[in-house]
Coordinates of C-alpha atoms (C1' of nucleotides) in Angstrom, one line a residue:
Chain A
M1 CA 104.6 92.7 116.2
R2 CA 106.3 89.3 116.0
I3 CA 107.8 88.7 112.5
I4 CA 109.3 85.3 113.0
K5 CA 109.3 82.7 115.6
K6 CA 112.4 81.2 117.4
E7 CA 111.9 78.1 115.5
T8 CA 112.5 80.1 112.2
D9 CA 115.4 81.9 113.7
Y10 CA 117.1 78.6 114.6
A11 CA 116.3 77.1 111.3
L12 CA 117.9 80.0 109.6
R13 CA 121.1 79.8 111.6
A14 CA 121.3 75.9 111.1
L15 CA 120.6 76.0 107.3
Y16 CA 123.5 78.6 107.0
F17 CA 125.8 76.4 109.2
I18 CA 124.9 73.3 107.0
H19 CA 125.8 75.4 103.9
E20 CA 129.1 76.5 105.3
K21 CA 129.9 72.9 106.2
G22 CA 129.6 71.9 102.6
G23 CA 125.8 71.1 102.6
K24 CA 125.5 68.2 105.0
A25 CA 125.5 67.8 108.6
A26 CA 123.8 66.1 111.6
V27 CA 121.9 67.8 114.3
S28 CA 124.5 66.7 116.9
Q29 CA 127.1 68.8 114.9
I30 CA 125.0 71.9 114.7
Y31 CA 123.0 72.6 117.9
S32 CA 125.8 73.7 120.2
Q33 CA 127.3 75.8 117.4
I34 CA 124.0 77.9 117.1
K35 CA 123.0 77.7 120.7
A36 CA 119.9 75.9 120.1
P37 CA 118.5 73.0 122.3
R38 CA 119.3 69.6 120.8
P39 CA 115.7 68.2 120.9
F40 CA 114.1 71.3 119.9
L41 CA 116.4 71.5 116.7
R42 CA 115.8 68.0 116.0
K43 CA 112.0 68.8 115.8
I44 CA 112.6 71.7 113.6
F45 CA 114.8 69.6 111.3
R46 CA 112.2 67.0 110.9
M47 CA 109.8 69.7 109.8
L48 CA 112.4 71.1 107.3
A49 CA 112.5 67.7 105.8
L50 CA 108.8 67.1 105.7
S51 CA 108.5 70.6 103.9
G52 CA 110.9 69.7 101.2
I53 CA 113.8 71.9 102.4
L54 CA 116.2 69.1 103.4
I55 CA 116.5 65.4 103.0
S56 CA 117.2 63.3 106.0
K57 CA 119.7 60.3 106.0
K58 CA 119.0 57.9 108.7
G59 CA 121.6 55.6 110.5
K60 CA 125.1 56.1 111.5
N61 CA 126.8 58.8 109.5
G62 CA 123.2 60.2 108.8
G63 CA 122.2 63.8 108.9
F64 CA 120.5 66.4 106.6
E65 CA 121.4 67.8 103.5
F66 CA 119.7 70.3 101.0
K67 CA 117.0 69.2 98.9
K68 CA 116.0 72.7 97.9
P69 CA 119.1 74.5 96.8
F70 CA 120.4 76.8 99.4
N71 CA 120.6 79.9 97.2
S72 CA 117.0 79.6 96.3
I73 CA 115.4 79.4 99.8
T74 CA 113.6 82.5 100.9
L75 CA 112.8 83.8 104.4
A76 CA 109.1 83.0 103.3
D77 CA 110.0 79.4 102.7
I78 CA 111.1 78.9 106.1
N79 CA 108.7 81.1 108.0
E80 CA 105.6 79.6 106.6
I81 CA 106.6 76.1 107.8
F82 CA 106.4 77.5 111.5
D83 CA 103.8 80.2 111.2
E84 CA 100.5 80.4 109.4
M85 CA 99.3 83.3 107.5
T86 CA 95.6 84.5 107.8
P87 CA 93.9 82.9 104.9
L88 CA 92.0 85.1 102.3
G89 CA 88.7 86.2 103.8
G90 CA 90.0 85.1 107.1
C91 CA 90.1 86.9 110.3
P92 CA 93.6 87.5 111.8
F93 CA 92.3 86.6 115.3
K94 CA 91.3 82.8 114.4
N95 CA 90.1 81.9 117.8
R96 CA 88.3 85.1 118.7
I97 CA 86.2 85.7 115.8
C98 CA 83.4 88.0 116.7
S99 CA 79.8 88.0 115.6
N100 CA 80.2 90.8 113.1
F101 CA 82.7 88.6 111.0
R102 CA 80.6 89.1 107.9
S103 CA 80.5 92.9 107.9
C104 CA 83.9 93.3 109.6
A105 CA 85.9 95.9 107.6
L106 CA 89.1 95.5 109.5
K107 CA 90.2 92.0 108.9
G108 CA 90.8 92.7 105.1
K109 CA 92.9 95.8 106.0
I110 CA 95.0 93.9 108.5
R111 CA 95.4 91.0 106.3
A112 CA 96.6 93.1 103.5
I113 CA 99.4 94.6 105.7
E114 CA 100.2 91.0 106.7
Q115 CA 100.4 89.9 103.1
E116 CA 102.7 92.9 102.2
T117 CA 105.1 91.7 104.9
Y118 CA 104.9 88.2 103.6
Q119 CA 105.7 89.4 100.0
R120 CA 108.9 91.2 101.6
L121 CA 109.8 87.7 103.1
K122 CA 109.4 86.1 99.7
R123 CA 112.0 88.7 98.3
T124 CA 114.4 87.9 101.1
Y125 CA 116.9 85.0 100.3
I126 CA 118.4 83.7 103.2
K127 CA 121.8 83.5 101.7
D128 CA 121.8 87.3 101.6
M129 CA 121.1 87.6 105.4
W130 CA 124.7 87.3 106.5
D131 CA 125.9 90.0 104.1
Chain B
M1 CA 102.9 86.5 112.1
R2 CA 100.8 88.8 114.3
I3 CA 100.6 92.3 113.2
I4 CA 98.2 93.5 115.9
K5 CA 97.0 92.5 119.2
K6 CA 93.3 92.3 120.2
E7 CA 93.6 95.5 122.3
T8 CA 94.4 97.3 119.2
D9 CA 91.6 95.7 117.4
Y10 CA 89.1 96.6 120.1
A11 CA 90.6 100.2 120.3
L12 CA 90.2 100.9 116.5
R13 CA 86.5 99.7 116.7
A14 CA 85.9 101.8 119.9
L15 CA 87.3 104.8 118.5
Y16 CA 85.4 104.5 115.2
F17 CA 82.2 104.1 117.4
I18 CA 82.9 107.3 119.4
H19 CA 83.5 109.0 116.0
E20 CA 80.2 108.0 114.8
K21 CA 78.4 109.0 118.0
G22 CA 79.8 112.5 117.5
G23 CA 83.0 112.3 119.3
K24 CA 82.2 111.6 122.8
A25 CA 80.9 108.3 124.6
A26 CA 81.4 106.3 128.0
V27 CA 82.7 102.7 128.0
S28 CA 79.2 101.4 129.3
Q29 CA 77.8 102.7 126.0
I30 CA 80.4 101.0 123.8
Y31 CA 81.6 97.8 125.1
S32 CA 78.5 95.9 123.9
Q33 CA 78.3 97.4 120.5
I34 CA 81.9 96.2 119.6
K35 CA 81.6 92.9 121.5
A36 CA 84.5 93.7 123.9
P37 CA 84.6 92.8 127.6
R38 CA 83.8 95.8 129.7
P39 CA 86.7 95.7 132.1
F40 CA 89.2 94.9 129.3
L41 CA 87.8 97.9 127.5
R42 CA 88.2 100.1 130.3
K43 CA 92.0 99.4 130.5
I44 CA 92.4 100.0 127.1
F45 CA 90.7 103.4 127.2
R46 CA 92.8 104.4 130.1
M47 CA 95.9 103.6 127.9
L48 CA 94.5 105.6 125.0
A49 CA 93.9 108.6 127.4
L50 CA 97.4 108.2 128.9
S51 CA 98.8 108.2 125.4
G52 CA 97.1 111.4 124.4
I53 CA 94.7 110.0 122.0
L54 CA 91.5 110.4 124.3
I55 CA 90.6 113.0 127.1
S56 CA 88.8 111.3 130.0
K57 CA 85.9 113.1 131.9
K58 CA 85.2 111.5 135.3
G59 CA 82.1 111.5 137.2
K60 CA 78.5 111.0 136.0
N61 CA 77.9 111.8 132.3
G62 CA 81.7 111.3 132.1
G63 CA 83.3 109.5 129.3
F64 CA 86.0 110.0 126.7
E65 CA 86.3 112.2 123.7
F66 CA 89.1 112.8 121.3
K67 CA 92.2 114.8 122.1
K68 CA 94.0 113.8 118.9
P69 CA 91.7 114.5 115.9
F70 CA 90.0 111.4 114.7
N71 CA 91.1 112.2 111.1
S72 CA 94.8 112.3 112.0
I73 CA 94.9 109.1 113.9
T74 CA 97.0 106.1 112.3
L75 CA 97.1 102.6 112.9
A76 CA 100.6 102.9 114.2
D77 CA 99.5 105.5 116.7
I78 CA 97.3 103.0 118.2
N79 CA 99.5 99.9 117.8
E80 CA 102.5 101.3 119.5
I81 CA 100.4 101.8 122.7
F82 CA 100.0 98.0 123.0
D83 CA 102.9 96.6 121.2
E84 CA 106.5 97.5 121.3
M85 CA 108.9 97.6 118.3
T86 CA 112.3 96.2 118.2
P87 CA 114.6 99.0 119.1
L88 CA 117.5 100.0 116.7
G89 CA 120.4 97.6 117.4
G90 CA 118.0 95.4 119.5
C91 CA 117.1 91.8 119.2
P92 CA 113.7 90.6 118.1
F93 CA 113.9 88.0 121.0
K94 CA 114.4 90.2 123.8
N95 CA 114.3 87.7 126.3
R96 CA 116.2 84.9 124.6
I97 CA 119.5 87.0 123.6
C98 CA 121.9 84.5 122.6
S99 CA 125.7 84.8 123.2
N100 CA 126.4 85.9 119.7
F101 CA 124.5 89.0 119.9
R102 CA 127.3 91.2 119.0
S103 CA 128.0 89.3 115.7
C104 CA 124.4 88.4 114.9
A105 CA 123.6 89.4 111.4
L106 CA 120.0 88.2 111.5
K107 CA 118.7 90.7 114.1
G108 CA 119.1 93.7 111.8
K109 CA 117.6 92.1 108.8
I110 CA 114.4 91.0 110.7
R111 CA 114.1 94.4 112.3
A112 CA 114.3 96.2 109.0
I113 CA 111.3 94.1 107.9
E114 CA 109.6 94.8 111.0
Q115 CA 110.2 98.6 110.4
E116 CA 108.8 98.4 106.9
T117 CA 105.6 97.0 108.2
Y118 CA 105.5 99.7 110.9
Q119 CA 106.1 102.5 108.3
R120 CA 103.0 101.0 106.6
L121 CA 101.0 101.3 109.7
K122 CA 102.2 105.0 109.8
R123 CA 100.5 105.5 106.5
T124 CA 97.4 103.8 107.4
Y125 CA 94.7 106.1 108.8
I126 CA 92.0 104.6 110.7
K127 CA 89.3 106.7 109.3
D128 CA 90.1 104.9 106.0
M129 CA 89.8 101.3 107.5
W130 CA 86.0 101.2 107.0
D131 CA 85.9 102.2 103.5
Chain C
dT1 C1' 126.0 43.8 117.1
dT2 C1' 126.7 48.2 118.4
dA3 C1' 126.7 53.1 117.9
dA4 C1' 124.9 56.9 116.1
dA5 C1' 121.7 59.1 113.4
dT6 C1' 116.4 60.4 112.4
dG7 C1' 111.0 59.3 112.8
dA8 C1' 107.1 59.9 115.6
dT9 C1' 104.6 61.3 119.4
dA10 C1' 103.2 62.7 123.9
dT11 C1' 104.1 65.7 127.4
dC12 C1' 105.8 69.7 130.0
dA13 C1' 107.0 74.5 131.1
dA14 C1' 107.4 79.6 130.4
dA15 C1' 106.0 83.5 128.5
dA16 C1' 102.8 86.5 126.5
dA17 C1' 98.0 87.8 125.7
dA18 C1' 93.5 88.3 127.2
dG19 C1' 90.5 89.1 130.5
dT20 C1' 88.7 90.0 135.9
dA21 C1' 88.0 92.1 140.3
dT22 C1' 88.1 95.6 143.4
dC23 C1' 88.5 99.9 145.6
dA24 C1' 89.6 104.8 145.2
dT25 C1' 88.3 109.1 143.2
dT26 C1' 85.6 112.5 140.7
dA27 C1' 81.7 114.9 139.1
dT28 C1' 76.7 115.2 138.3
dT29 C1' 72.0 114.9 139.6
dT30 C1' 68.7 114.8 142.9
Chain D
dA1 C1' 74.2 115.7 151.5
dA2 C1' 73.4 111.3 149.4
dA3 C1' 73.2 108.6 145.6
dT4 C1' 74.7 107.3 141.0
dA5 C1' 77.6 106.8 137.5
dA6 C1' 81.5 107.5 135.4
dT7 C1' 87.1 106.9 135.4
dG8 C1' 91.9 105.8 137.9
dA9 C1' 94.7 102.4 139.6
dT10 C1' 96.4 98.1 140.5
dA11 C1' 96.7 93.4 141.4
dC12 C1' 95.2 89.1 139.9
dT13 C1' 93.8 85.0 137.1
dT14 C1' 93.0 82.5 133.0
dT15 C1' 93.8 81.1 128.4
dT16 C1' 96.5 80.6 124.5
dT17 C1' 100.8 80.3 122.2
dT18 C1' 105.5 79.4 122.2
dG19 C1' 109.5 77.1 123.4
dA20 C1' 111.4 73.0 125.1
dT21 C1' 111.8 67.8 126.8
dA22 C1' 111.5 63.0 127.0
dT23 C1' 111.1 58.5 125.2
dC24 C1' 110.8 54.9 122.3
dA25 C1' 111.0 53.1 117.6
dT26 C1' 113.5 52.7 113.3
dT27 C1' 117.4 52.7 110.3
dT28 C1' 122.1 52.2 108.6
dA29 C1' 127.2 52.0 108.5
dA30 C1' 131.0 50.3 110.8

DNA sequence: TTAAATGATATCAAAAAAGTATCATTATTT
DNA sequence: AAATAATGATACTTTTTTGATATCATTTAA
């Protein structure tokens, strides 16, 4: 079972770091602190910006700052940027849908469990993850 | 998020099929019914036998039958054969443990969520998954 | 004008998951 | 005894996903 991806892990650490630094930082200041590869973290940050978690400032002295308040960000907010949930009525094995899709009783049960876990992520605020 | 692997999925369908067939069947009778590749299902069945879920009978007219009663088998029983949980105190990214393992606050939180999901699997009896 | 930041995108590499192939062993049937 | 049909064991291959790079364009402040 894989709850989160490495991208989510890096994103969480990076967001926490920015928060501690007063709410703004550039990738060059962060990546070594959280042991993330610079170009990978850059990609992650672009997605965080596209998703409305951060605002990016280009140019010298640029960087990223929070758009969504740090205290309001949940683990689900970050996770869903990097990992898709099975849609309602969908099969958890997107690419390997078998021919009994219609009558398949399992997919709904598995998805329900996935959704319960997702609800748990929704209740987890990242600000509390370092307590 | 990936709750179960395809191996678990096939195993569930196969066990249900055996149950419907009266409690005993050979791989050759099952694989086409559940749309699983024969050699893959064979490998899966060997693991189910090694794990004490099934008993195997070799030779002509051989096959597999339940060792553990069908009604007592949970989703967790099957899942844990094919997918390992993060151990207590361990890192969910086994292969990419960073240098701040000791002080890492995240790994415990993520594992706790994983464990909650696992507890849910433990409460799910496979006999009920076709209701 | 230069330096230092992000935007965008294409590509690559490593790991995990899914699936195959093959030969050995065992038991039943003929 | 021989043929058949099942599992045991194991090594290998392929496909998919995840993690990571590389590169060039654009923007902005000093």
